[in-house]
Short mmCIF file of C-alpha atoms in Angstrom, two decimals:
data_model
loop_
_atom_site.label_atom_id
_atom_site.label_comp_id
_atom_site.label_asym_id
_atom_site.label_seq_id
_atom_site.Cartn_x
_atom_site.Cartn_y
_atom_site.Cartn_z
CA UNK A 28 -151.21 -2.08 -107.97
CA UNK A 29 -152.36 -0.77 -104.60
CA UNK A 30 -150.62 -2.50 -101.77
CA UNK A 31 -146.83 -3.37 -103.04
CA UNK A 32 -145.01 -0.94 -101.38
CA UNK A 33 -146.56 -2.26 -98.02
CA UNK A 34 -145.99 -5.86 -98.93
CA UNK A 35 -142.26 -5.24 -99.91
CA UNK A 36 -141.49 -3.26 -96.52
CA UNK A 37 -143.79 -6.14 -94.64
CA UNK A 38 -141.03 -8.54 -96.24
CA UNK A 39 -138.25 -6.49 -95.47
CA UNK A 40 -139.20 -6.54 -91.89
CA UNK A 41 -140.32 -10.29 -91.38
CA UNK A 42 -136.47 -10.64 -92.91
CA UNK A 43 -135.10 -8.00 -89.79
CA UNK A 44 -133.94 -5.45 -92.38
CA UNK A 45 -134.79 -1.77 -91.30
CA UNK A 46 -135.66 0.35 -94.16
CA UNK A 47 -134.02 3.79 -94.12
CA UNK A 48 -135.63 4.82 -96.80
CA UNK A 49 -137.81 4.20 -100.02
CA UNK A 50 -138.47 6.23 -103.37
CA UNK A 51 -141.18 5.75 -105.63
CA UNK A 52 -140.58 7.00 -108.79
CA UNK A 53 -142.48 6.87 -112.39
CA UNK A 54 -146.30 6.99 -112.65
CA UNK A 55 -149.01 4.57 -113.10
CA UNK A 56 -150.05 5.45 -116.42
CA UNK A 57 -146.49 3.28 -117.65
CA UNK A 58 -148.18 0.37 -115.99
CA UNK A 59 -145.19 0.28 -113.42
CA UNK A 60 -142.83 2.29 -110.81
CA UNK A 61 -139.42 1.96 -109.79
CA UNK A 62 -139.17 1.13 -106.31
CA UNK A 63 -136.09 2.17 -104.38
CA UNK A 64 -135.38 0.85 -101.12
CA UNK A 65 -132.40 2.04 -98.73
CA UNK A 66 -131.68 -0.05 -95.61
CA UNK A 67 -129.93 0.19 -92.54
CA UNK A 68 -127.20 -1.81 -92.03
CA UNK A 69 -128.31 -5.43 -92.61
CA UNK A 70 -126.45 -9.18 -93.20
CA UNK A 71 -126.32 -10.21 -96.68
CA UNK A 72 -128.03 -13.09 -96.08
CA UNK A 73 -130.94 -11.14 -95.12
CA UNK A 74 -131.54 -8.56 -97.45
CA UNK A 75 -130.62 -11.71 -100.40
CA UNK A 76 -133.79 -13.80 -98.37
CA UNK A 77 -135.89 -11.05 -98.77
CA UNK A 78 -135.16 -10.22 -102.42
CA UNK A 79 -136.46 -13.81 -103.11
CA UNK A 80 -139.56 -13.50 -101.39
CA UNK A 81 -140.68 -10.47 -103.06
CA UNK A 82 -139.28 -11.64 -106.15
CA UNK A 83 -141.80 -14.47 -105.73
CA UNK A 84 -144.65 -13.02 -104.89
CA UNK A 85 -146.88 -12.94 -108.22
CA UNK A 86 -147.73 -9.36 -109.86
CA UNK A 87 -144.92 -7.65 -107.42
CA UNK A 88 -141.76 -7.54 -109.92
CA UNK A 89 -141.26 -7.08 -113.95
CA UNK A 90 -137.92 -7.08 -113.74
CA UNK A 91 -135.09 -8.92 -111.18
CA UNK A 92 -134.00 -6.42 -108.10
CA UNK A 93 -131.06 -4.92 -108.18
CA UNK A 94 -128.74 -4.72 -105.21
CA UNK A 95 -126.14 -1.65 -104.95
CA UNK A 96 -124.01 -2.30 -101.69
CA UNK A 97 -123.06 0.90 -99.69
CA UNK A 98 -120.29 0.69 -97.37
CA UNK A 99 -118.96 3.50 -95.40
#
């Protein structure tokens, strides 16, 4: 639906993680995309608070996020 990428980077920010990047990847005709966020470096215990929100927000998620840590 229109609006989720906003809402998820809204969250992301009200939770002080900067996004580095996103991807948005499959179409609409599946009925859902794959969003792919990339963040700056950010505490655990933020990025983990803002997983939950979005993840409970209604119509925003069909599946549970996935978090792939990136250290340098």
């Amino acid at each position: 639906r229109t609006g989720v990428l906003a809402a998820a980077a809204a969250v992301f920010a009200n939770h002080d993680v900067s996004l580095c990047s996103v991807m948005q990847e499959g179409t609409h005709d599946r009925g859902a995309v794959d969003l792919i966020f990339v963040t700056h470096t950010a505490s655990e215990q933020n990025i983990r608070a803002a997983l939950e929100e979005i993840a409970a927000q209604e119509d925003m998620l069909l599946a549970d996020p996935t978090v792939i840590r990136v250290e340098d």
